[in-house]
PDB file of C-alpha atoms and ligand atoms in Angstrom:
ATOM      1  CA  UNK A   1      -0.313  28.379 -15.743  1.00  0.00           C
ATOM      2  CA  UNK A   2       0.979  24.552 -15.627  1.00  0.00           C
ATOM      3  CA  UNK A   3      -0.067  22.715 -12.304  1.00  0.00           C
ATOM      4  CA  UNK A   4       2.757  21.675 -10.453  1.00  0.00           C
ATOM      5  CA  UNK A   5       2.689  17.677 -10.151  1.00  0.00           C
ATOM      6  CA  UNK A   6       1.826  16.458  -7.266  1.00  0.00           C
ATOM      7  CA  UNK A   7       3.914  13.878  -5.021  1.00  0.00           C
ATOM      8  CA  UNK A   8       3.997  10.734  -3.691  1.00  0.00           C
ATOM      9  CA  UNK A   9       3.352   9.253  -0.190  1.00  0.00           C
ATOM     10  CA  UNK A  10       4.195   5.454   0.121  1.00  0.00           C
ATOM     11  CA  UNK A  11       2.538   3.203   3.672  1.00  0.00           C
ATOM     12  CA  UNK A  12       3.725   0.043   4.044  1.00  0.00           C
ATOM     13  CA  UNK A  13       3.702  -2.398   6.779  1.00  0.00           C
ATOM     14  CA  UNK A  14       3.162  -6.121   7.022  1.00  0.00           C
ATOM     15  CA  UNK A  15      -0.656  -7.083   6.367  1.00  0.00           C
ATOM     16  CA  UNK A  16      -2.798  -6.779  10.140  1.00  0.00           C
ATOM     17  CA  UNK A  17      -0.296  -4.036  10.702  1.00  0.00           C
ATOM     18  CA  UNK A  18      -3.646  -1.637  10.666  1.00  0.00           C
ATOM     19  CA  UNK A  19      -1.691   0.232   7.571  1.00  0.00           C
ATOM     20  CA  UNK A  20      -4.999   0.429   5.229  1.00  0.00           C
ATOM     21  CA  UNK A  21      -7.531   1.924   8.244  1.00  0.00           C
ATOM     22  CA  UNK A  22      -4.549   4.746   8.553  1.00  0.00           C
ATOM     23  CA  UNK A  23      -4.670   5.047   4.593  1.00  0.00           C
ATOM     24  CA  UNK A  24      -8.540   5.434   4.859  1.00  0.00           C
ATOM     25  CA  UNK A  25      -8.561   7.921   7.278  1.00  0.00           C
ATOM     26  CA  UNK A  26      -6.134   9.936   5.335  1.00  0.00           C
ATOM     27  CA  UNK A  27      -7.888  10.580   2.167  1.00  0.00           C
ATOM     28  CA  UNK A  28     -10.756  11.085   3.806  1.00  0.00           C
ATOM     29  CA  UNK A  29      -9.173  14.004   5.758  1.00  0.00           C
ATOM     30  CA  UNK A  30      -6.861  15.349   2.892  1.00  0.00           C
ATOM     31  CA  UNK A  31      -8.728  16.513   0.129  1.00  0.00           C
ATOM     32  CA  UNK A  32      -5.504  16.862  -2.455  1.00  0.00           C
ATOM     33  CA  UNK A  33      -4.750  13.458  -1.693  1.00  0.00           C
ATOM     34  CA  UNK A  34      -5.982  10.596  -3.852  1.00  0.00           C
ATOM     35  CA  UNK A  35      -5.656   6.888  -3.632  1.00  0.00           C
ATOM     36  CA  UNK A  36      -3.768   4.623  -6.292  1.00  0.00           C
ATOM     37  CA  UNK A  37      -5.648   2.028  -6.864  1.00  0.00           C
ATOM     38  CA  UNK A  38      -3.971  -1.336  -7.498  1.00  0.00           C
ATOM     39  CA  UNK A  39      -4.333  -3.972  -9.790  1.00  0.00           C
ATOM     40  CA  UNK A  40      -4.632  -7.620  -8.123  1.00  0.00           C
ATOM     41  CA  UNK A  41      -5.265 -11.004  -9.129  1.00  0.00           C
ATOM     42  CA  UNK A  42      -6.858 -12.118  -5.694  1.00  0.00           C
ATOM     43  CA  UNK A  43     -10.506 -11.993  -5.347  1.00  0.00           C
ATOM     44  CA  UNK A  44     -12.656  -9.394  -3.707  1.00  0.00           C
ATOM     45  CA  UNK A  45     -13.513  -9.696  -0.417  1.00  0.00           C
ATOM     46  CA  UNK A  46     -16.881  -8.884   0.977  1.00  0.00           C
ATOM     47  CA  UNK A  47     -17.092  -4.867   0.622  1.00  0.00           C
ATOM     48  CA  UNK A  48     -14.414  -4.245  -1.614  1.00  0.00           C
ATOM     49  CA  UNK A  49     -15.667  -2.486  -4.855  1.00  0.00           C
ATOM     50  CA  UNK A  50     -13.697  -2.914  -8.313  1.00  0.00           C
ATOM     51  CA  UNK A  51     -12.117   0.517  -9.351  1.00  0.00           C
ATOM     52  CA  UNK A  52     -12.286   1.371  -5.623  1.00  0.00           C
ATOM     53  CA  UNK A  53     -10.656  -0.629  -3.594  1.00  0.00           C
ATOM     54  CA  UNK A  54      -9.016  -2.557  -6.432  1.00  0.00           C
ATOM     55  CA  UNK A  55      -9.090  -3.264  -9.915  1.00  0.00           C
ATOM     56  CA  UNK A  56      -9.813  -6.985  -9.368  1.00  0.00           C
ATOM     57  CA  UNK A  57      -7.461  -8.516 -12.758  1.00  0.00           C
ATOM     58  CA  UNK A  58      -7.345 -12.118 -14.351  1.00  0.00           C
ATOM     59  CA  UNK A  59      -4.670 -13.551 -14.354  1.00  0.00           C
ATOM     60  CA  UNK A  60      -4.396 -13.116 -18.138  1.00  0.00           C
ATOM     61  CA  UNK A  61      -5.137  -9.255 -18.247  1.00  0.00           C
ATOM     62  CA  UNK A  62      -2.713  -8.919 -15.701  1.00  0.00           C
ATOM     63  CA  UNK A  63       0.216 -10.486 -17.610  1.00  0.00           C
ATOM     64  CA  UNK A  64      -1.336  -8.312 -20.322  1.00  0.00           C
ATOM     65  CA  UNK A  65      -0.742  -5.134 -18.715  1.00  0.00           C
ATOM     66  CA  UNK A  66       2.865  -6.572 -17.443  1.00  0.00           C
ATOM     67  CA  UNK A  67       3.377  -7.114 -21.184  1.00  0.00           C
ATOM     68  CA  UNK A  68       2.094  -3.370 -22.108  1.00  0.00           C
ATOM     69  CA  UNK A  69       4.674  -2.147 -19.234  1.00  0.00           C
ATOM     70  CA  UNK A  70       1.350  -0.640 -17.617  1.00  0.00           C
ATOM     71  CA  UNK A  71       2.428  -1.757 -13.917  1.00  0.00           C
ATOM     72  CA  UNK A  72       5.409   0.375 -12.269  1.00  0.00           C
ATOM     73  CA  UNK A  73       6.084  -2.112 -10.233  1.00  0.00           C
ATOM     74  CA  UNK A  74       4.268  -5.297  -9.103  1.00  0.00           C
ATOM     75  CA  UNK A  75       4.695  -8.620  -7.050  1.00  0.00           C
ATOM     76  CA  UNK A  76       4.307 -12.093  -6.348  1.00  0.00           C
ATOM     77  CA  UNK A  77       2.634 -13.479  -2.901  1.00  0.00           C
ATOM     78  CA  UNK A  78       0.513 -15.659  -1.449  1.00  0.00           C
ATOM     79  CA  UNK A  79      -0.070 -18.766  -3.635  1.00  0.00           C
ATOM     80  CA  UNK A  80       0.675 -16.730  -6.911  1.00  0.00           C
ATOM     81  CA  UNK A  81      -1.504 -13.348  -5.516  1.00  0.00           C
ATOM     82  CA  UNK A  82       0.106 -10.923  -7.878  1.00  0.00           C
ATOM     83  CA  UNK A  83      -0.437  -6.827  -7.066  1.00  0.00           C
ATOM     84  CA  UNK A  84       0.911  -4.045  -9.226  1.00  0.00           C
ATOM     85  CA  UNK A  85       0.931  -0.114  -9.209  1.00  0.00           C
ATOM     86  CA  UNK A  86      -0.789   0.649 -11.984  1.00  0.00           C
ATOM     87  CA  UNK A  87       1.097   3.601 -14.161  1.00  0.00           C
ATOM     88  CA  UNK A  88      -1.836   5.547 -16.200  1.00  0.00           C
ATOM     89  CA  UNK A  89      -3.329   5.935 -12.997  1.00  0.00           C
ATOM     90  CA  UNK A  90      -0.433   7.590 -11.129  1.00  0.00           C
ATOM     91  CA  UNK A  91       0.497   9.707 -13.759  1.00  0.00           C
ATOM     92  CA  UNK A  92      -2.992  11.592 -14.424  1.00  0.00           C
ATOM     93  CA  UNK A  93      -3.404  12.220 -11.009  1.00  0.00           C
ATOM     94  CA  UNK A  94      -0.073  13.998 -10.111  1.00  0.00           C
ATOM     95  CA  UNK A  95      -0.543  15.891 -12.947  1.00  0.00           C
ATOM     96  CA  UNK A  96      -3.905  17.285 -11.774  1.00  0.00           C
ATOM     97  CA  UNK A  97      -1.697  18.500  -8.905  1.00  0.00           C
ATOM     98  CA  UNK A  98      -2.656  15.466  -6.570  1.00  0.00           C
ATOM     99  CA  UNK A  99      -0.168  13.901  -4.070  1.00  0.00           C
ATOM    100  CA  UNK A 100      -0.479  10.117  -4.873  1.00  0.00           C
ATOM    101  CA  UNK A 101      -1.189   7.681  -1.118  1.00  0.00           C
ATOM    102  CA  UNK A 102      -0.131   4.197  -2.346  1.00  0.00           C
ATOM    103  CA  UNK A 103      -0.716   1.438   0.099  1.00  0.00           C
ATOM    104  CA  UNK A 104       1.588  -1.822  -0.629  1.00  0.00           C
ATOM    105  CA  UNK A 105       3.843  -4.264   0.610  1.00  0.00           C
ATOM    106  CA  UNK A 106       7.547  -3.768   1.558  1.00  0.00           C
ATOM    107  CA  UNK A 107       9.084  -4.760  -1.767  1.00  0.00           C
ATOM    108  CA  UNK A 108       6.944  -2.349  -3.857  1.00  0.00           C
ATOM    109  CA  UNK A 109       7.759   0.229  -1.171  1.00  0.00           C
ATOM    110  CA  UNK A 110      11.133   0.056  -2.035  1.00  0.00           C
ATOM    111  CA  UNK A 111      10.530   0.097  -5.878  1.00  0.00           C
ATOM    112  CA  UNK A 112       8.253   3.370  -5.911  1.00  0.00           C
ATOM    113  CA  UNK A 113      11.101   4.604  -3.545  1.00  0.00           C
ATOM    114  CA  UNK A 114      13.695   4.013  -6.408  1.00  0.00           C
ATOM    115  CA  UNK A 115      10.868   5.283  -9.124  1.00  0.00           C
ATOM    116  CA  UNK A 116       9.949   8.709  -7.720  1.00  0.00           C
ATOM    117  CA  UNK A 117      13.205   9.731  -5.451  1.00  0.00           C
ATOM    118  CA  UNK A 118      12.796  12.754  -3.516  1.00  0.00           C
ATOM    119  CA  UNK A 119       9.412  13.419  -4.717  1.00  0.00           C
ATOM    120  CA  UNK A 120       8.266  10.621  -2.336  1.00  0.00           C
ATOM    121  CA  UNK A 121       8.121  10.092   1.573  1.00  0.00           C
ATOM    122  CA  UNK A 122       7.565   6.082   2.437  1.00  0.00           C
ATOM    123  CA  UNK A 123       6.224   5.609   5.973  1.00  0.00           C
ATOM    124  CA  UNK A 124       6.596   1.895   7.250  1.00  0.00           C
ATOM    125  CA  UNK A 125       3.371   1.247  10.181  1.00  0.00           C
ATOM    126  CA  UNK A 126       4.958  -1.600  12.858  1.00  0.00           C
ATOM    127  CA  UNK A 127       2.523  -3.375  15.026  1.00  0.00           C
ATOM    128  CA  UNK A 128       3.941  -3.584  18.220  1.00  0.00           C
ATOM    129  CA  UNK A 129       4.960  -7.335  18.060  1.00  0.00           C
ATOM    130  CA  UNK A 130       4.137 -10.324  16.280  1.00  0.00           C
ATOM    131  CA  UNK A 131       1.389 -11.455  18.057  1.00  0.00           C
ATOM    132  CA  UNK A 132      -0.695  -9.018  18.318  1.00  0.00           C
ATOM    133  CA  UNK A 133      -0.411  -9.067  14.235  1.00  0.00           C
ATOM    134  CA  UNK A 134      -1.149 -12.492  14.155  1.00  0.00           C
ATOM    135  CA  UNK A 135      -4.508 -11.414  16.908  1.00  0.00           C
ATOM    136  CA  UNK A 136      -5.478  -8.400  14.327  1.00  0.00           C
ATOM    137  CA  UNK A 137      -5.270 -10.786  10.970  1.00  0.00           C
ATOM    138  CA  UNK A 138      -7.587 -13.378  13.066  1.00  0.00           C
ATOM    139  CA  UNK A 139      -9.618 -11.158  14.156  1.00  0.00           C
ATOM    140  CA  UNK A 140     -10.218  -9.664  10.719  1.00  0.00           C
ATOM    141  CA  UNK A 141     -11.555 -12.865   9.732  1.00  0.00           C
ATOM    142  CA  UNK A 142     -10.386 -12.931   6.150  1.00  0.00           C
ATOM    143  CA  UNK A 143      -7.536 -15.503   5.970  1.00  0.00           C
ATOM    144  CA  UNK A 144      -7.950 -19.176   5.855  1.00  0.00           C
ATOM    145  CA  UNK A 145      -5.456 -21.231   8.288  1.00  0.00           C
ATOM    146  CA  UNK A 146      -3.144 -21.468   5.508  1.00  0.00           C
ATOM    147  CA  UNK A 147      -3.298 -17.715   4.269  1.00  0.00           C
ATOM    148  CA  UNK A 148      -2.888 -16.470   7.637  1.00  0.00           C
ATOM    149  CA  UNK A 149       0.409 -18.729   8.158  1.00  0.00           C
ATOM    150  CA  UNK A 150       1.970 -17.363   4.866  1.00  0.00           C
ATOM    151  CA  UNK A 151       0.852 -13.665   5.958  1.00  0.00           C
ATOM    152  CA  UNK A 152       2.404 -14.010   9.206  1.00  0.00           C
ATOM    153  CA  UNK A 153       5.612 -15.655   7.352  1.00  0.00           C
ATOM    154  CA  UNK A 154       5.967 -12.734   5.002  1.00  0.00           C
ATOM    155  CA  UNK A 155       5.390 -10.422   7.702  1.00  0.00           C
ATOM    156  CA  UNK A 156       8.728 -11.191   9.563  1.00  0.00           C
ATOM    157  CA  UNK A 157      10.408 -10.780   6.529  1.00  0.00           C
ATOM    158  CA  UNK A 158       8.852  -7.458   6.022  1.00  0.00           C
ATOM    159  CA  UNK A 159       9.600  -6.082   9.751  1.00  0.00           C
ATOM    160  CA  UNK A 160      13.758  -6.807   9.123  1.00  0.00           C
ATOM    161  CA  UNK A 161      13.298  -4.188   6.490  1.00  0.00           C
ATOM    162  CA  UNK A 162      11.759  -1.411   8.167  1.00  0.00           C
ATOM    163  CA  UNK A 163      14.698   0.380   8.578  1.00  0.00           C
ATOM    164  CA  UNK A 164      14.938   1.048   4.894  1.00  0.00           C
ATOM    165  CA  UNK A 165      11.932   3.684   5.231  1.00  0.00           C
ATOM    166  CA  UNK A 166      12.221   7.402   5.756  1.00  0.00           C
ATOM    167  CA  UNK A 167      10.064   7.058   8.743  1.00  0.00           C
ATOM    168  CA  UNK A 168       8.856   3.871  11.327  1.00  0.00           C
ATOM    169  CA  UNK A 169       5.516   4.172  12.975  1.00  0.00           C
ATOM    170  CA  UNK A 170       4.796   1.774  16.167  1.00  0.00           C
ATOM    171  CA  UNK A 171       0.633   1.164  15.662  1.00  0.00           C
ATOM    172  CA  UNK A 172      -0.062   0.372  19.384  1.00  0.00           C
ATOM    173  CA  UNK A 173      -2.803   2.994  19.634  1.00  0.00           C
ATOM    174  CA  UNK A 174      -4.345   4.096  16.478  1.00  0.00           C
ATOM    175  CA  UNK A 175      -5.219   7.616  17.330  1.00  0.00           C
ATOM    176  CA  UNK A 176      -1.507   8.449  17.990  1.00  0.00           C
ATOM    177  CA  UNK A 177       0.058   6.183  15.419  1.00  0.00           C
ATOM    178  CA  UNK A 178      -2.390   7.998  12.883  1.00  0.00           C
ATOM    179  CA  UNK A 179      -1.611  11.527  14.584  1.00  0.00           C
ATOM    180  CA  UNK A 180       1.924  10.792  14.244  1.00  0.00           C
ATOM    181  CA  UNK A 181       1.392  10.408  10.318  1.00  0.00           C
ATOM    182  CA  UNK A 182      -0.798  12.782   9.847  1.00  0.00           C
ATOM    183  CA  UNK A 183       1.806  15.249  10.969  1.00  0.00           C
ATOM    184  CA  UNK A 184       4.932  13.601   8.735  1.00  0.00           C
ATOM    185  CA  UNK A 185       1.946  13.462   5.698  1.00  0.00           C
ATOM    186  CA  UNK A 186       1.235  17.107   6.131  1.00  0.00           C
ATOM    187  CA  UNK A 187       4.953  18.717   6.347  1.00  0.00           C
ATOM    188  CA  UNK A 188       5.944  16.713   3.312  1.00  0.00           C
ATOM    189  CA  UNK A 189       2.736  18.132   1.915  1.00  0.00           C
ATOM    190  CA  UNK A 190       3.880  21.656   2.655  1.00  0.00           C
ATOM    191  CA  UNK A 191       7.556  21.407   1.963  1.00  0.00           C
TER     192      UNK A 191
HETATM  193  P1  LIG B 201      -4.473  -7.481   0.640  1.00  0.00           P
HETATM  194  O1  LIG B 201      -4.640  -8.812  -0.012  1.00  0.00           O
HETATM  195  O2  LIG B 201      -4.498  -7.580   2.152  1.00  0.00           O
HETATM  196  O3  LIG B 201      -5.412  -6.409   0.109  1.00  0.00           O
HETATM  197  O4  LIG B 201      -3.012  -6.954   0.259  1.00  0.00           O
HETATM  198  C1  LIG B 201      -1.886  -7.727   0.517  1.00  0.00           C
HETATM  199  C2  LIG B 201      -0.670  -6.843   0.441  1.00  0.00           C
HETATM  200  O5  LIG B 201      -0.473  -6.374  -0.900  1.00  0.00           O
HETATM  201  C3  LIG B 201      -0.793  -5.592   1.313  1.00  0.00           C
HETATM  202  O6  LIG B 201       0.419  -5.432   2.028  1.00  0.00           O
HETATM  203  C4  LIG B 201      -1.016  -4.506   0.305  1.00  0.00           C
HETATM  204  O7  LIG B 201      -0.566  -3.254   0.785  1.00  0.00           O
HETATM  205  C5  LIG B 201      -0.157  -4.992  -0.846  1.00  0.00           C
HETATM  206  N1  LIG B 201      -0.443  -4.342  -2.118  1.00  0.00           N
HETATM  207  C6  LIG B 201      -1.612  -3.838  -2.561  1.00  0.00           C
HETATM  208  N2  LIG B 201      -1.469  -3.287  -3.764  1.00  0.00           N
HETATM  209  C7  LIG B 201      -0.170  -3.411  -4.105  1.00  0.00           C
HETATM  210  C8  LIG B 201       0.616  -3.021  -5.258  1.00  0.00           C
HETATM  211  O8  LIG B 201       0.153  -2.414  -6.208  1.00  0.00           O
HETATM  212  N3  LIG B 201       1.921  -3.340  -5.237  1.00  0.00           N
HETATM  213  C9  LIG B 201       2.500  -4.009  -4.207  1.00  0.00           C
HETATM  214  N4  LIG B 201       3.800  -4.265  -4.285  1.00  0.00           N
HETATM  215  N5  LIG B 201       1.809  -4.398  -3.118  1.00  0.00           N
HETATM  216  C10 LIG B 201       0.489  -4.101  -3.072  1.00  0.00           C
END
């Protein structure tokens, strides 16, 4: 009997916005869920395993794979930072029966919105103000000064377009932001 493909469930938030410890905590609890793992030409940071966490690109094998149309979508940030959604990936795992968790900015958000249609639920996580983003990206100790001020930058630009998702979470207390999820995650699951 043909497995029925499985969906798609898009988080996005501004970076700091504590999207990726929600994503985490997710596949660890869902066992038919499975991470897409990006493609990015920014380094790895201390912890982060290639294939894992990323699949850490050149800059050259990533215009490569633009070229080969591999990427379903991708973007441009921080001082030429490109990340793309990486198609061969996707595909083989929703047709094992998987539901897909991507984990991306607000623009690609949109774009696997537009790509998968009804088959996908995008959840936008909102930090309860700009400051205590700007607290959680300091305190994570990754961005240099300059980073950091282009992070927060993109960041307002990425909260004026929450309303575009199917659903807004507030993150002021991670157990309830990430029950809150876990319940829209589960019914879209079981629809
Ligand atoms: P970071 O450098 O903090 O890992 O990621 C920066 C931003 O890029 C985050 O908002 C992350 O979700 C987003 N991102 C990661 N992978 C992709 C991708 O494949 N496509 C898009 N559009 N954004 C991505």
């Amino acid at each position: 009997m043909a497995v029925k493909p499985g969906k798609v469930v898009v988080i996005t938030a501004p970076s700091g916005a504590g999207k990726t410890t929600i994503a985490k905590k997710l596949l660890n609890e869902i066992p038919k869920l499975v991470f897409s793992v990006s493609g990015t030409t920014r380094p790895p940071r201390s912890g982060e395993v290639h294939g894992k966490d990323y699949y850490f690109l050149s800059r050259k094998e990533f215009d490569r794979y633009i070229e080969e149309g591999e990427f379903i979508e991708w973007e441009e940030f921080y001082n030429g930072t490109r990340y793309g959604t990486l198609r061969s990936d996707v595909e083989s795992h929703r047709e094992k029966g998987y539901f897909v968790l991507f984990d991306v900015e607000v623009n690609g958000a949109v774009s696997l919105k537009n790509v998968f249609g009804s088959d996908c639920i995008t959840l936008f996580i909102k930090a309860p103000d700009l400051q205590t983003l700007e607290n959680r990206l300091k305190s994570r100790g990754t961005e240099s000064e300059q980073t950091l001020e282009l992070r927060l930058e993109r960041a307002k630009m990425e909260i004026e377009q929450a309303q575009k998702f199917d659903y807004v979470v507030v993150n002021d207390d991670f157990e309830k932001a990430y029950a809150r999820v876990k319940s829209i995650v589960d019914t879209f699951m079981n629809s």
